[in-house]
C-alpha cells in the first residue's frame, strides 16, 4: 500500500511544490515544449517513486540515453536475483 499509494502521493506533493502544476488542460498547452518536459519529469518521478530501487537505476540510465549500460545493469541485477533464489 505504501509503495503504490503513499509514495506517489508524497512525490506528487514534492513535485507540485518544486515545479508547480503541469497545467496541461488544453491541446495547445501540450504543444509547448516546456509543458511536455514538465509532464515527462512528473511521469518519470511518479513512476520512480513506486518502483524498487534497482529498477530505478536501470530507468535512470535509459532516460540518460545510456541503453548499453542499462542493459548490462539489468542483466547483472537479473543474475543477482537468480542466484539469490539458489539455496
Short mmCIF file of C-alpha atoms in Angstrom, two decimals:
data_model
loop_
_atom_site.label_atom_id
_atom_site.label_comp_id
_atom_site.label_asym_id
_atom_site.label_seq_id
_atom_site.Cartn_x
_atom_site.Cartn_y
_atom_site.Cartn_z
CA UNK A 1 0.00 0.00 0.00
CA UNK A 2 2.77 2.43 0.92
CA UNK A 3 4.81 1.84 -2.24
CA UNK A 4 1.89 2.18 -4.66
CA UNK A 5 -0.28 4.83 -3.00
CA UNK A 6 1.51 6.81 -0.29
CA UNK A 7 4.88 7.15 -2.01
CA UNK A 8 3.47 8.50 -5.32
CA UNK A 9 1.22 10.94 -3.42
CA UNK A 10 4.20 12.25 -1.46
CA UNK A 11 6.20 12.57 -4.70
CA UNK A 12 3.32 14.48 -6.33
CA UNK A 13 3.26 16.90 -3.39
CA UNK A 14 7.03 17.39 -3.64
CA UNK A 15 6.85 17.91 -7.41
CA UNK A 16 3.96 20.33 -7.07
CA UNK A 17 5.99 22.34 -4.57
CA UNK A 18 9.16 22.20 -6.69
CA UNK A 19 7.75 22.70 -10.21
CA UNK A 20 4.16 23.81 -9.77
CA UNK A 21 1.19 22.33 -11.56
CA UNK A 22 1.61 20.77 -15.00
CA UNK A 23 -1.17 22.96 -16.38
CA UNK A 24 -1.92 20.89 -19.48
CA UNK A 25 -5.65 21.49 -19.65
CA UNK A 26 -5.71 22.23 -23.39
CA UNK A 27 -4.17 20.73 -26.51
CA UNK A 28 -2.35 23.97 -27.30
CA UNK A 29 -0.65 23.86 -23.91
CA UNK A 30 0.67 20.39 -24.74
CA UNK A 31 2.34 21.75 -27.87
CA UNK A 32 4.60 23.92 -25.72
CA UNK A 33 7.87 22.04 -25.20
CA UNK A 34 8.28 23.23 -21.61
CA UNK A 35 4.94 21.67 -20.69
CA UNK A 36 5.97 18.43 -22.38
CA UNK A 37 9.26 18.44 -20.49
CA UNK A 38 7.48 19.13 -17.22
CA UNK A 39 4.95 16.40 -17.90
CA UNK A 40 7.76 13.94 -18.61
CA UNK A 41 9.54 14.89 -15.38
CA UNK A 42 6.30 14.32 -13.48
CA UNK A 43 5.73 10.96 -15.18
CA UNK A 44 9.25 9.67 -14.54
CA UNK A 45 9.39 10.85 -10.93
CA UNK A 46 5.96 9.43 -10.04
CA UNK A 47 6.91 6.16 -11.76
CA UNK A 48 10.22 6.00 -9.91
CA UNK A 49 8.54 6.65 -6.57
CA UNK A 50 6.62 3.36 -6.80
CA UNK A 51 9.36 1.19 -8.30
CA UNK A 52 12.04 -0.81 -6.50
CA UNK A 53 15.42 0.99 -6.29
CA UNK A 54 17.19 -1.46 -8.63
CA UNK A 55 14.69 -0.73 -11.39
CA UNK A 56 15.15 2.99 -10.76
CA UNK A 57 18.84 2.63 -11.57
CA UNK A 58 18.08 0.97 -14.89
CA UNK A 59 15.39 3.56 -15.67
CA UNK A 60 17.74 6.47 -14.93
CA UNK A 61 20.34 5.03 -17.31
CA UNK A 62 17.70 4.65 -20.03
CA UNK A 63 16.50 8.23 -19.55
CA UNK A 64 20.13 9.38 -19.80
CA UNK A 65 20.28 7.60 -23.19
CA UNK A 66 22.76 5.02 -21.95
CA UNK A 67 20.94 1.95 -23.25
CA UNK A 68 24.02 -0.26 -23.32
CA UNK A 69 24.85 0.41 -19.66
CA UNK A 70 21.18 -0.02 -18.73
CA UNK A 71 21.13 -3.39 -20.46
CA UNK A 72 24.30 -4.50 -18.66
CA UNK A 73 22.90 -3.40 -15.30
CA UNK A 74 19.59 -5.15 -15.95
CA UNK A 75 21.40 -8.39 -16.82
CA UNK A 76 23.58 -8.06 -13.72
CA UNK A 77 20.57 -7.45 -11.46
CA UNK A 78 18.73 -10.38 -13.02
CA UNK A 79 21.69 -12.67 -12.37
CA UNK A 80 21.87 -11.43 -8.77
CA UNK A 81 18.15 -12.07 -8.24
CA UNK A 82 18.50 -15.51 -9.86
CA UNK A 83 21.44 -16.54 -7.68
CA UNK A 84 19.71 -15.20 -4.59
CA UNK A 85 16.99 -17.84 -5.07
CA UNK A 86 19.50 -20.70 -5.03
CA UNK A 87 19.61 -22.28 -1.57
#
